[in-house]
PDB file of C-alpha atoms in Angstrom:
ATOM      1  CA  SER A   1     107.092 119.649 123.802  1.00 45.00           C
ATOM      2  CA  GLY A   2     109.782 117.110 123.000  1.00 48.00           C
ATOM      3  CA  VAL A   3     109.276 115.149 126.235  1.00 50.00           C
ATOM      4  CA  SER A   4     107.976 111.594 126.188  1.00 58.00           C
ATOM      5  CA  SER A   5     104.433 110.866 127.278  1.00 56.00           C
ATOM      6  CA  GLU A   6     105.719 109.042 130.375  1.00 64.00           C
ATOM      7  CA  HIS A   7     107.853 112.024 131.355  1.00 64.00           C
ATOM      8  CA  ALA A   8     104.938 114.399 130.786  1.00 58.00           C
ATOM      9  CA  LYS A   9     102.646 112.345 133.031  1.00 61.00           C
ATOM     10  CA  ALA A  10     105.341 112.026 135.675  1.00 66.00           C
ATOM     11  CA  ILE A  11     105.938 115.775 135.677  1.00 58.00           C
ATOM     12  CA  LEU A  12     102.230 116.478 136.051  1.00 57.00           C
ATOM     13  CA  GLY A  13     102.001 114.077 138.967  1.00 64.00           C
ATOM     14  CA  TRP A  14     104.973 115.740 140.650  1.00 62.00           C
ATOM     15  CA  LEU A  15     103.804 119.350 140.259  1.00 54.00           C
ATOM     16  CA  PRO A  16     101.879 121.029 143.085  1.00 52.00           C
ATOM     17  CA  GLU A  17      98.126 121.083 142.517  1.00 55.00           C
ATOM     18  CA  ARG A  18      98.067 124.841 141.879  1.00 48.00           C
ATOM     19  CA  LEU A  19     100.433 124.315 138.922  1.00 48.00           C
ATOM     20  CA  GLN A  20      98.905 121.089 137.629  1.00 49.00           C
ATOM     21  CA  TYR A  21      95.898 122.998 136.372  1.00 55.00           C
ATOM     22  CA  ASN A  22      97.864 125.931 135.028  1.00 72.00           C
ATOM     23  CA  LEU A  23      96.822 126.202 131.359  1.00 78.00           C
ATOM     24  CA  LYS A  24     100.340 126.599 130.034  1.00 82.00           C
ATOM     25  CA  THR A  25     101.579 123.515 131.890  1.00 79.00           C
ATOM     26  CA  ARG A  26      98.630 121.402 130.875  1.00 78.00           C
ATOM     27  CA  ALA A  27      98.731 122.477 127.210  1.00 84.00           C
ATOM     28  CA  ALA A  28     102.443 121.626 126.991  1.00 82.00           C
ATOM     29  CA  ALA A  29     101.880 118.239 128.636  1.00 78.00           C
ATOM     30  CA  MET A  30      98.972 117.405 126.329  1.00 82.00           C
ATOM     31  CA  ARG A  31     101.015 118.389 123.290  1.00 84.00           C
ATOM     32  CA  SER A  32     103.809 116.052 124.389  1.00 81.00           C
ATOM     33  CA  ILE A  33     101.561 113.111 125.222  1.00 79.00           C
ATOM     34  CA  ALA A  34      99.661 113.518 121.925  1.00 83.00           C
ATOM     35  CA  GLN A  35     102.856 112.587 120.064  1.00 83.00           C
ATOM     36  CA  ASP A  36     102.242 108.995 121.205  1.00 82.00           C
ATOM     37  CA  ILE A  37      99.008 107.754 119.622  1.00 87.00           C
ATOM     38  CA  SER A  38      98.752 104.937 122.146  1.00 85.00           C
ATOM     39  CA  GLN A  39      98.159 107.653 124.772  1.00 83.00           C
ATOM     40  CA  ALA A  40      94.977 109.040 123.198  1.00 89.00           C
ATOM     41  CA  GLU A  41      92.950 108.209 126.294  1.00 89.00           C
ATOM     42  CA  ALA A  42      95.506 109.986 128.486  1.00 83.00           C
ATOM     43  CA  VAL A  43      95.256 113.132 126.346  1.00 85.00           C
ATOM     44  CA  ASP A  44      91.487 112.910 126.525  1.00 89.00           C
ATOM     45  CA  ASN A  45      91.528 112.483 130.301  1.00 85.00           C
ATOM     46  CA  PHE A  46      93.951 115.387 130.814  1.00 81.00           C
ATOM     47  CA  PHE A  47      91.537 117.732 129.070  1.00 84.00           C
ATOM     48  CA  LEU A  48      88.451 116.316 130.810  1.00 84.00           C
ATOM     49  CA  GLU A  49      90.228 116.535 134.164  1.00 79.00           C
ATOM     50  CA  TRP A  50      90.898 120.209 133.524  1.00 76.00           C
ATOM     51  CA  PHE A  51      87.225 120.694 132.583  1.00 72.00           C
ATOM     52  CA  SER A  52      86.057 119.144 135.827  1.00 72.00           C
ATOM     53  CA  ASN A  53      87.965 121.767 137.840  1.00 69.00           C
ATOM     54  CA  GLY A  54      85.803 124.599 136.642  1.00 61.00           C
ATOM     55  CA  VAL A  55      85.386 126.851 133.656  1.00 60.00           C
ATOM     56  CA  PRO A  56      87.829 129.773 133.379  1.00 61.00           C
ATOM     57  CA  ALA A  57      86.656 133.322 133.757  1.00 62.00           C
ATOM     58  CA  VAL A  58      85.541 134.947 130.517  1.00 63.00           C
ATOM     59  CA  PRO A  59      86.530 136.796 128.476  1.00 69.00           C
ATOM     60  CA  LEU A  60      89.812 134.929 128.169  1.00 71.00           C
ATOM     61  CA  GLU A  61      93.136 136.624 127.702  1.00 79.00           C
ATOM     62  CA  PRO A  62      94.605 136.129 124.199  1.00 84.00           C
ATOM     63  CA  GLU A  63      97.328 133.828 125.577  1.00 87.00           C
ATOM     64  CA  GLU A  64      94.746 131.708 127.407  1.00 82.00           C
ATOM     65  CA  GLU A  65      92.654 131.461 124.253  1.00 86.00           C
ATOM     66  CA  LYS A  66      95.680 130.243 122.295  1.00 90.00           C
ATOM     67  CA  LEU A  67      96.535 127.657 124.967  1.00 89.00           C
ATOM     68  CA  LEU A  68      92.966 126.343 124.990  1.00 89.00           C
ATOM     69  CA  GLN A  69      93.048 126.142 121.210  1.00 91.00           C
ATOM     70  CA  ASP A  70      96.294 124.136 121.461  1.00 92.00           C
ATOM     71  CA  MET A  71      94.637 121.743 123.913  1.00 90.00           C
ATOM     72  CA  CYS A  72      91.678 121.238 121.596  1.00 92.00           C
ATOM     73  CA  THR A  73      94.082 120.624 118.720  1.00 94.00           C
ATOM     74  CA  SER A  74      96.064 118.045 120.697  1.00 93.00           C
ATOM     75  CA  VAL A  75      93.031 115.950 121.550  1.00 94.00           C
ATOM     76  CA  ILE A  76      91.634 116.048 118.000  1.00 95.00           C
ATOM     77  CA  VAL A  77      95.003 115.292 116.403  1.00 95.00           C
ATOM     78  CA  VAL A  78      95.638 112.245 118.579  1.00 94.00           C
ATOM     79  CA  TRP A  79      92.174 110.796 117.854  1.00 96.00           C
ATOM     80  CA  SER A  80      92.684 111.551 114.160  1.00 96.00           C
ATOM     81  CA  LYS A  81      95.876 109.473 114.195  1.00 94.00           C
ATOM     82  CA  ARG A  82      93.799 106.674 115.707  1.00 95.00           C
ATOM     83  CA  ALA A  83      91.169 107.233 112.975  1.00 96.00           C
ATOM     84  CA  ASN A  84      88.533 107.457 115.720  1.00 97.00           C
ATOM     85  CA  LEU A  85      85.824 109.678 114.274  1.00 97.00           C
ATOM     86  CA  LYS A  86      83.438 108.885 117.117  1.00 97.00           C
ATOM     87  CA  ARG A  87      85.749 110.473 119.696  1.00 96.00           C
ATOM     88  CA  ILE A  88      86.462 113.421 117.390  1.00 97.00           C
ATOM     89  CA  SER A  89      82.725 113.962 116.980  1.00 96.00           C
ATOM     90  CA  ALA A  90      82.251 113.915 120.760  1.00 94.00           C
ATOM     91  CA  TRP A  91      84.926 116.579 121.182  1.00 93.00           C
ATOM     92  CA  LEU A  92      83.494 118.734 118.412  1.00 94.00           C
ATOM     93  CA  HIS A  93      80.135 118.625 120.187  1.00 93.00           C
ATOM     94  CA  ARG A  94      81.810 119.530 123.495  1.00 89.00           C
ATOM     95  CA  ILE A  95      83.721 122.422 121.910  1.00 87.00           C
ATOM     96  CA  ARG A  96      80.581 123.837 120.284  1.00 87.00           C
ATOM     97  CA  ALA A  97      78.598 123.483 123.501  1.00 86.00           C
ATOM     98  CA  ASN A  98      81.110 125.518 125.525  1.00 83.00           C
ATOM     99  CA  SER A  99      81.232 129.082 124.295  1.00 80.00           C
ATOM    100  CA  PHE A 100      84.444 129.868 126.186  1.00 79.00           C
ATOM    101  CA  LEU A 101      86.394 127.453 123.978  1.00 82.00           C
ATOM    102  CA  PRO A 102      88.033 129.170 120.983  1.00 86.00           C
ATOM    103  CA  PRO A 103      87.457 128.189 117.318  1.00 88.00           C
ATOM    104  CA  LEU A 104      89.356 125.183 116.003  1.00 93.00           C
ATOM    105  CA  SER A 105      92.844 125.782 114.668  1.00 93.00           C
ATOM    106  CA  LEU A 106      93.783 124.974 111.082  1.00 94.00           C
ATOM    107  CA  ALA A 107      95.782 122.020 112.449  1.00 94.00           C
ATOM    108  CA  ALA A 108      92.633 120.644 114.081  1.00 96.00           C
ATOM    109  CA  HIS A 109      90.596 121.061 110.875  1.00 96.00           C
ATOM    110  CA  THR A 110      93.394 119.322 108.972  1.00 97.00           C
ATOM    111  CA  ALA A 111      93.398 116.445 111.456  1.00 97.00           C
ATOM    112  CA  ILE A 112      89.645 115.964 110.971  1.00 98.00           C
ATOM    113  CA  VAL A 113      90.014 115.816 107.180  1.00 98.00           C
ATOM    114  CA  GLU A 114      92.903 113.354 107.573  1.00 98.00           C
ATOM    115  CA  ALA A 115      90.746 111.205 109.862  1.00 98.00           C
ATOM    116  CA  TYR A 116      88.052 110.901 107.177  1.00 98.00           C
ATOM    117  CA  CYS A 117      90.717 109.878 104.667  1.00 98.00           C
ATOM    118  CA  ARG A 118      92.186 107.336 107.104  1.00 97.00           C
ATOM    119  CA  VAL A 119      88.824 105.582 107.272  1.00 97.00           C
ATOM    120  CA  ARG A 120      88.697 105.736 103.455  1.00 97.00           C
ATOM    121  CA  ASP A 121      85.875 108.249 103.261  1.00 98.00           C
ATOM    122  CA  PRO A 122      87.141 111.027 100.955  1.00 98.00           C
ATOM    123  CA  GLU A 123      83.513 111.965 100.274  1.00 98.00           C
ATOM    124  CA  LYS A 124      83.134 113.269 103.833  1.00 98.00           C
ATOM    125  CA  ALA A 125      86.628 114.760 103.783  1.00 98.00           C
ATOM    126  CA  GLU A 126      85.667 116.749 100.702  1.00 98.00           C
ATOM    127  CA  ALA A 127      82.330 117.798 102.219  1.00 98.00           C
ATOM    128  CA  TYR A 128      84.110 119.000 105.373  1.00 97.00           C
ATOM    129  CA  VAL A 129      86.505 121.183 103.359  1.00 98.00           C
ATOM    130  CA  LEU A 130      83.619 122.612 101.327  1.00 97.00           C
ATOM    131  CA  ASP A 131      81.788 123.441 104.571  1.00 97.00           C
ATOM    132  CA  MET A 132      84.925 125.259 105.739  1.00 96.00           C
ATOM    133  CA  GLU A 133      84.892 127.293 102.527  1.00 96.00           C
ATOM    134  CA  LYS A 134      81.226 128.218 103.097  1.00 96.00           C
ATOM    135  CA  ALA A 135      81.990 129.195 106.687  1.00 95.00           C
ATOM    136  CA  TYR A 136      84.802 131.435 105.451  1.00 95.00           C
ATOM    137  CA  GLN A 137      82.463 133.096 102.961  1.00 95.00           C
ATOM    138  CA  LYS A 138      80.109 133.839 105.886  1.00 95.00           C
ATOM    139  CA  ASP A 139      82.989 135.303 107.939  1.00 93.00           C
ATOM    140  CA  GLU A 140      82.731 132.390 110.374  1.00 90.00           C
ATOM    141  CA  LEU A 141      86.345 131.353 109.656  1.00 90.00           C
ATOM    142  CA  LEU A 142      89.352 133.634 109.559  1.00 88.00           C
ATOM    143  CA  SER A 143      90.836 131.967 106.464  1.00 90.00           C
ATOM    144  CA  PRO A 144      89.703 129.565 103.744  1.00 93.00           C
ATOM    145  CA  PRO A 145      90.985 125.986 103.469  1.00 95.00           C
ATOM    146  CA  ASP A 146      94.608 126.163 102.340  1.00 95.00           C
ATOM    147  CA  ILE A 147      96.222 124.185  99.529  1.00 97.00           C
ATOM    148  CA  ALA A 148      97.726 121.626 101.917  1.00 96.00           C
ATOM    149  CA  LEU A 149      94.256 120.813 103.245  1.00 97.00           C
ATOM    150  CA  CYS A 150      92.814 120.536  99.741  1.00 98.00           C
ATOM    151  CA  ASN A 151      95.674 118.245  98.714  1.00 98.00           C
ATOM    152  CA  ILE A 152      94.741 115.879 101.559  1.00 98.00           C
ATOM    153  CA  VAL A 153      91.307 115.488  99.945  1.00 98.00           C
ATOM    154  CA  LEU A 154      92.977 114.793  96.590  1.00 98.00           C
ATOM    155  CA  LYS A 155      95.161 112.163  98.258  1.00 98.00           C
ATOM    156  CA  GLY A 156      92.040 110.596  99.744  1.00 98.00           C
ATOM    157  CA  TRP A 157      90.542 110.209  96.271  1.00 98.00           C
ATOM    158  CA  ALA A 158      93.874 108.930  94.923  1.00 98.00           C
ATOM    159  CA  ASN A 159      94.007 106.267  97.642  1.00 98.00           C
ATOM    160  CA  GLU A 160      90.591 105.119  96.413  1.00 98.00           C
ATOM    161  CA  ALA A 161      91.903 105.053  92.816  1.00 98.00           C
ATOM    162  CA  ASN A 162      89.272 107.607  91.787  1.00 98.00           C
ATOM    163  CA  GLY A 163      90.893 109.915  89.268  1.00 98.00           C
ATOM    164  CA  GLU A 164      87.617 111.483  88.131  1.00 98.00           C
ATOM    165  CA  ARG A 165      86.695 112.709  91.626  1.00 98.00           C
ATOM    166  CA  ALA A 166      90.232 113.960  92.269  1.00 98.00           C
ATOM    167  CA  ALA A 167      90.268 115.842  88.960  1.00 98.00           C
ATOM    168  CA  ALA A 168      86.785 117.277  89.552  1.00 98.00           C
ATOM    169  CA  PHE A 169      87.736 118.521  93.022  1.00 98.00           C
ATOM    170  CA  LEU A 170      90.868 120.219  91.705  1.00 98.00           C
ATOM    171  CA  GLU A 171      89.102 121.839  88.762  1.00 97.00           C
ATOM    172  CA  THR A 172      86.075 122.998  90.738  1.00 97.00           C
ATOM    173  CA  HIS A 173      87.332 123.862  94.208  1.00 96.00           C
ATOM    174  CA  ILE A 174      91.072 124.598  94.166  1.00 96.00           C
ATOM    175  CA  LYS A 175      91.733 128.131  93.022  1.00 92.00           C
ATOM    176  CA  ASP A 176      95.543 127.946  92.996  1.00 94.00           C
ATOM    177  CA  PRO A 177      96.663 124.307  92.737  1.00 96.00           C
ATOM    178  CA  ASP A 178     100.349 123.480  93.096  1.00 97.00           C
ATOM    179  CA  VAL A 179     102.510 120.699  91.692  1.00 97.00           C
ATOM    180  CA  VAL A 180     101.470 118.392  94.554  1.00 98.00           C
ATOM    181  CA  SER A 181      97.831 118.877  93.511  1.00 98.00           C
ATOM    182  CA  TYR A 182      98.570 117.878  89.925  1.00 98.00           C
ATOM    183  CA  ASN A 183     100.847 115.005  90.931  1.00 98.00           C
ATOM    184  CA  THR A 184      98.115 113.627  93.202  1.00 98.00           C
ATOM    185  CA  VAL A 185      95.533 113.698  90.406  1.00 98.00           C
ATOM    186  CA  ILE A 186      98.050 111.989  88.113  1.00 98.00           C
ATOM    187  CA  ASN A 187      98.650 109.338  90.773  1.00 98.00           C
ATOM    188  CA  ALA A 188      94.877 108.836  91.146  1.00 98.00           C
ATOM    189  CA  PHE A 189      94.491 108.115  87.431  1.00 98.00           C
ATOM    190  CA  CYS A 190      97.538 105.811  87.510  1.00 98.00           C
ATOM    191  CA  LYS A 191      96.022 103.793  90.359  1.00 97.00           C
ATOM    192  CA  GLN A 192      92.745 103.695  88.454  1.00 97.00           C
ATOM    193  CA  GLY A 193      94.577 102.317  85.430  1.00 96.00           C
ATOM    194  CA  ASN A 194      93.628 105.243  83.196  1.00 97.00           C
ATOM    195  CA  LEU A 195      97.126 106.118  82.032  1.00 97.00           C
ATOM    196  CA  GLY A 196      95.919 108.153  79.075  1.00 97.00           C
ATOM    197  CA  ARG A 197      94.273 110.604  81.489  1.00 98.00           C
ATOM    198  CA  ALA A 198      97.329 110.554  83.731  1.00 98.00           C
ATOM    199  CA  GLU A 199      99.499 111.597  80.782  1.00 98.00           C
ATOM    200  CA  GLN A 200      97.005 114.334  79.855  1.00 98.00           C
ATOM    201  CA  TRP A 201      97.248 115.822  83.339  1.00 98.00           C
ATOM    202  CA  ALA A 202     101.046 115.662  83.209  1.00 98.00           C
ATOM    203  CA  SER A 203     100.935 117.546  79.910  1.00 97.00           C
ATOM    204  CA  LEU A 204      98.556 120.097  81.424  1.00 97.00           C
ATOM    205  CA  LEU A 205     100.970 120.700  84.301  1.00 97.00           C
ATOM    206  CA  VAL A 206     103.877 121.195  81.883  1.00 97.00           C
ATOM    207  CA  SER A 207     101.763 123.626  79.862  1.00 96.00           C
ATOM    208  CA  MET A 208     100.686 125.567  82.975  1.00 94.00           C
ATOM    209  CA  PHE A 209     104.296 125.940  84.104  1.00 95.00           C
ATOM    210  CA  SER A 210     105.619 126.817  80.640  1.00 92.00           C
ATOM    211  CA  ASN A 211     103.004 129.529  80.177  1.00 91.00           C
ATOM    212  CA  GLY A 212     103.489 131.172  83.548  1.00 88.00           C
ATOM    213  CA  SER A 213     106.742 129.857  85.031  1.00 78.00           C
ATOM    214  CA  VAL A 214     105.163 129.787  88.491  1.00 90.00           C
ATOM    215  CA  GLU A 215     107.652 127.866  90.617  1.00 94.00           C
ATOM    216  CA  SER A 216     104.937 126.109  92.639  1.00 95.00           C
ATOM    217  CA  LEU A 217     103.785 124.510  89.370  1.00 96.00           C
ATOM    218  CA  ARG A 218     107.193 123.308  88.218  1.00 96.00           C
ATOM    219  CA  PRO A 219     106.857 119.626  87.226  1.00 97.00           C
ATOM    220  CA  GLN A 220     108.913 117.163  89.252  1.00 96.00           C
ATOM    221  CA  ALA A 221     110.463 113.822  88.428  1.00 95.00           C
ATOM    222  CA  ALA A 222     107.646 112.283  90.482  1.00 95.00           C
ATOM    223  CA  THR A 223     105.164 113.755  87.994  1.00 96.00           C
ATOM    224  CA  PHE A 224     106.427 111.234  85.451  1.00 98.00           C
ATOM    225  CA  THR A 225     107.941 108.381  87.461  1.00 97.00           C
ATOM    226  CA  VAL A 226     104.517 107.490  88.846  1.00 98.00           C
ATOM    227  CA  ILE A 227     103.332 107.087  85.228  1.00 98.00           C
ATOM    228  CA  LEU A 228     106.397 104.985  84.368  1.00 98.00           C
ATOM    229  CA  ALA A 229     105.656 102.685  87.306  1.00 97.00           C
ATOM    230  CA  ALA A 230     102.026 102.398  86.180  1.00 98.00           C
ATOM    231  CA  TRP A 231     103.086 101.389  82.667  1.00 98.00           C
ATOM    232  CA  ARG A 232     105.311  98.720  84.216  1.00 97.00           C
ATOM    233  CA  ARG A 233     102.240  97.312  86.027  1.00 96.00           C
ATOM    234  CA  SER A 234     100.093  97.615  82.914  1.00 94.00           C
ATOM    235  CA  GLN A 235      99.167  94.669  80.703  1.00 89.00           C
ATOM    236  CA  ASP A 236      98.909  96.972  77.677  1.00 93.00           C
ATOM    237  CA  ARG A 237     100.806  95.528  74.690  1.00 91.00           C
ATOM    238  CA  ASN A 238     102.247  99.001  73.978  1.00 94.00           C
ATOM    239  CA  ALA A 239     103.366  99.640  77.557  1.00 97.00           C
ATOM    240  CA  ALA A 240     107.094  99.542  76.755  1.00 97.00           C
ATOM    241  CA  GLU A 241     106.822 102.091  73.956  1.00 96.00           C
ATOM    242  CA  ARG A 242     104.607 104.355  76.050  1.00 97.00           C
ATOM    243  CA  ALA A 243     107.011 104.169  78.992  1.00 98.00           C
ATOM    244  CA  GLU A 244     110.014 104.915  76.777  1.00 98.00           C
ATOM    245  CA  ARG A 245     108.160 107.899  75.328  1.00 97.00           C
ATOM    246  CA  ILE A 246     107.636 109.249  78.865  1.00 98.00           C
ATOM    247  CA  LEU A 247     111.333 108.789  79.642  1.00 98.00           C
ATOM    248  CA  LEU A 248     112.388 110.627  76.472  1.00 97.00           C
ATOM    249  CA  ARG A 249     109.995 113.429  77.321  1.00 97.00           C
ATOM    250  CA  MET A 250     111.606 113.757  80.753  1.00 98.00           C
ATOM    251  CA  LEU A 251     114.980 114.149  79.026  1.00 97.00           C
ATOM    252  CA  ASP A 252     113.552 116.799  76.716  1.00 97.00           C
ATOM    253  CA  LEU A 253     111.967 118.720  79.595  1.00 97.00           C
ATOM    254  CA  HIS A 254     115.280 118.683  81.437  1.00 97.00           C
ATOM    255  CA  GLU A 255     116.986 120.137  78.357  1.00 96.00           C
ATOM    256  CA  LYS A 256     114.323 122.860  78.263  1.00 95.00           C
ATOM    257  CA  LYS A 257     114.971 123.719  81.949  1.00 94.00           C
ATOM    258  CA  VAL A 258     111.496 122.568  82.980  1.00 95.00           C
ATOM    259  CA  LEU A 259     112.597 119.524  84.979  1.00 96.00           C
ATOM    260  CA  ALA A 260     115.391 120.256  87.425  1.00 92.00           C
ATOM    261  CA  LEU A 261     116.847 116.735  87.258  1.00 93.00           C
ATOM    262  CA  LYS A 262     117.468 114.255  84.475  1.00 95.00           C
ATOM    263  CA  PRO A 263     115.877 110.792  84.718  1.00 96.00           C
ATOM    264  CA  ASN A 264     117.938 108.579  87.022  1.00 97.00           C
ATOM    265  CA  ALA A 265     118.985 104.939  86.758  1.00 97.00           C
ATOM    266  CA  THR A 266     115.775 103.833  88.466  1.00 97.00           C
ATOM    267  CA  SER A 267     113.672 105.397  85.706  1.00 97.00           C
ATOM    268  CA  TYR A 268     115.717 103.612  83.044  1.00 98.00           C
ATOM    269  CA  ASN A 269     115.375 100.384  84.978  1.00 97.00           C
ATOM    270  CA  VAL A 270     111.570 100.728  84.959  1.00 98.00           C
ATOM    271  CA  VAL A 271     111.490 101.214  81.182  1.00 98.00           C
ATOM    272  CA  LEU A 272     113.818  98.229  80.678  1.00 97.00           C
ATOM    273  CA  ASP A 273     111.439  96.185  82.840  1.00 97.00           C
ATOM    274  CA  CYS A 274     108.662  97.180  80.459  1.00 97.00           C
ATOM    275  CA  TRP A 275     110.680  95.986  77.462  1.00 97.00           C
ATOM    276  CA  GLU A 276     111.488  92.732  79.249  1.00 95.00           C
ATOM    277  CA  SER A 277     107.802  92.107  79.907  1.00 94.00           C
ATOM    278  CA  SER A 278     106.731  93.064  76.392  1.00 92.00           C
ATOM    279  CA  ARG A 279     107.706  89.686  74.870  1.00 85.00           C
ATOM    280  CA  ARG A 280     108.355  91.491  71.591  1.00 89.00           C
ATOM    281  CA  PRO A 281     111.028  90.124  69.229  1.00 88.00           C
ATOM    282  CA  ASP A 282     112.677  93.543  69.000  1.00 92.00           C
ATOM    283  CA  ALA A 283     112.703  94.090  72.798  1.00 95.00           C
ATOM    284  CA  GLY A 284     116.413  93.266  73.087  1.00 95.00           C
ATOM    285  CA  GLU A 285     117.408  95.717  70.367  1.00 95.00           C
ATOM    286  CA  ARG A 286     115.166  98.469  71.754  1.00 96.00           C
ATOM    287  CA  ALA A 287     116.533  97.968  75.268  1.00 97.00           C
ATOM    288  CA  PHE A 288     120.112  98.052  73.962  1.00 97.00           C
ATOM    289  CA  GLN A 289     119.523 101.272  71.998  1.00 97.00           C
ATOM    290  CA  LEU A 290     117.894 102.937  74.993  1.00 97.00           C
ATOM    291  CA  LEU A 291     120.716 102.154  77.396  1.00 97.00           C
ATOM    292  CA  SER A 292     123.489 102.838  74.856  1.00 97.00           C
ATOM    293  CA  SER A 293     122.258 106.397  74.303  1.00 96.00           C
ATOM    294  CA  SER A 294     121.974 107.164  78.027  1.00 97.00           C
ATOM    295  CA  ASP A 295     124.287 108.386  80.782  1.00 96.00           C
ATOM    296  CA  PHE A 296     123.952 104.940  82.366  1.00 97.00           C
ATOM    297  CA  ARG A 297     125.412 102.875  79.527  1.00 96.00           C
ATOM    298  CA  HIS A 298     128.234 101.744  81.845  1.00 97.00           C
ATOM    299  CA  ASP A 299     125.916 100.794  84.711  1.00 97.00           C
ATOM    300  CA  LYS A 300     126.643  97.080  85.335  1.00 97.00           C
ATOM    301  CA  LYS A 301     123.196  96.282  86.698  1.00 97.00           C
ATOM    302  CA  LEU A 302     121.448  97.842  83.712  1.00 98.00           C
ATOM    303  CA  GLN A 303     123.908  96.228  81.281  1.00 97.00           C
ATOM    304  CA  ASN A 304     123.112  92.811  82.740  1.00 97.00           C
ATOM    305  CA  LYS A 305     119.401  93.486  82.404  1.00 97.00           C
ATOM    306  CA  VAL A 306     119.815  94.442  78.731  1.00 97.00           C
ATOM    307  CA  ARG A 307     121.798  91.230  78.082  1.00 96.00           C
ATOM    308  CA  ARG A 308     119.007  89.214  79.688  1.00 95.00           C
ATOM    309  CA  ILE A 309     116.397  90.957  77.524  1.00 95.00           C
ATOM    310  CA  GLN A 310     118.525  90.360  74.431  1.00 94.00           C
ATOM    311  CA  SER A 311     118.875  86.664  75.316  1.00 93.00           C
ATOM    312  CA  LYS A 312     115.116  86.311  75.730  1.00 91.00           C
ATOM    313  CA  SER A 313     114.531  88.113  72.435  1.00 90.00           C
ATOM    314  CA  ARG A 314     116.941  85.775  70.575  1.00 87.00           C
ATOM    315  CA  GLY A 315     115.240  82.773  72.134  1.00 79.00           C
ATOM    316  CA  ARG A 316     111.836  84.119  71.080  1.00 74.00           C
ATOM    317  CA  ILE A 317     113.062  84.785  67.514  1.00 69.00           C
ATOM    318  CA  ASN A 318     114.555  81.281  67.257  1.00 67.00           C
ATOM    319  CA  ARG A 319     111.342  79.674  68.497  1.00 68.00           C
ATOM    320  CA  ASP A 320     109.350  81.645  65.929  1.00 60.00           C
ATOM    321  CA  LYS A 321     111.735  80.528  63.157  1.00 64.00           C
ATOM    322  CA  ASN A 322     111.454  76.913  64.264  1.00 60.00           C
ATOM    323  CA  LYS A 323     107.662  77.148  64.194  1.00 62.00           C
ATOM    324  CA  GLU A 324     107.793  78.588  60.654  1.00 56.00           C
ATOM    325  CA  THR A 325     110.160  75.822  59.516  1.00 58.00           C
ATOM    326  CA  ALA A 326     107.926  73.153  61.050  1.00 57.00           C
ATOM    327  CA  THR A 327     104.871  74.644  59.316  1.00 58.00           C
ATOM    328  CA  VAL A 328     106.624  74.692  55.900  1.00 51.00           C
ATOM    329  CA  THR A 329     107.892  71.121  56.351  1.00 57.00           C
ATOM    330  CA  ALA A 330     104.417  69.928  57.289  1.00 53.00           C
TER     331      ALA A 330
END
């Protein structure tokens, strides 16, 4: 591993025939070539070429079994990166039809789930993971789907902006979710535009961590910044106040040792953007108060933004006064 695909192919061409088909050599070459997704056909051909030179004696030695499993993983991973489910399906059929080939590795299963998500089919990704769980219950798999694999399914639903399906999968099928699980559900609801539900899930995560102090459930800045960004995109008339409330909660959670880091300048900038877009007469004053009470009150970029918001607010107030005067005069 670590060699380029061109080097790997050159080395294979240079080796004597008796070594070209040595499992260890071929597995290492396939692993190297699979790093370059443009070489998917080459990876495929390397494995098929090995097949055509005869099936190994069975039973296999443990090392041979592991090398064959690595070769299967390489070919599935490279087709997964190409999002080519047809070629993956062909290899799965070939693997099942040849009893000497070992079971798929977790990396191969993960690649298959990722492939479904790459073609925007989280439904099939979820079904595949559930089938793995059933196989484990029947002692057909050595271990159940791990949290990283389950989080890929959640990400698939998030990419489709489907918070309900992401939340349902977490609640029903993930026994020990981690902060990435919760953050992904929160992101799914943000993309869906259901920020109320996103905030509920953030609160649930905080509650879960506070009650058990399990480090894998410690909320992160990302738990809340994704909600801030969603409020900035929102057309809700109360977006600025809701975003500021999230920011103040982040500060409070940092004080309570729940969040490791305080909100940074970027988070303040997002909330100021919300105030600028709010078109409210008091936006300038609210923006000024927010920045003045923060650690970033001397930040030139943020100061300039507050001045711009204040200028717009004064202009809005003056226009409103002029309209009132014109109405009275009329």
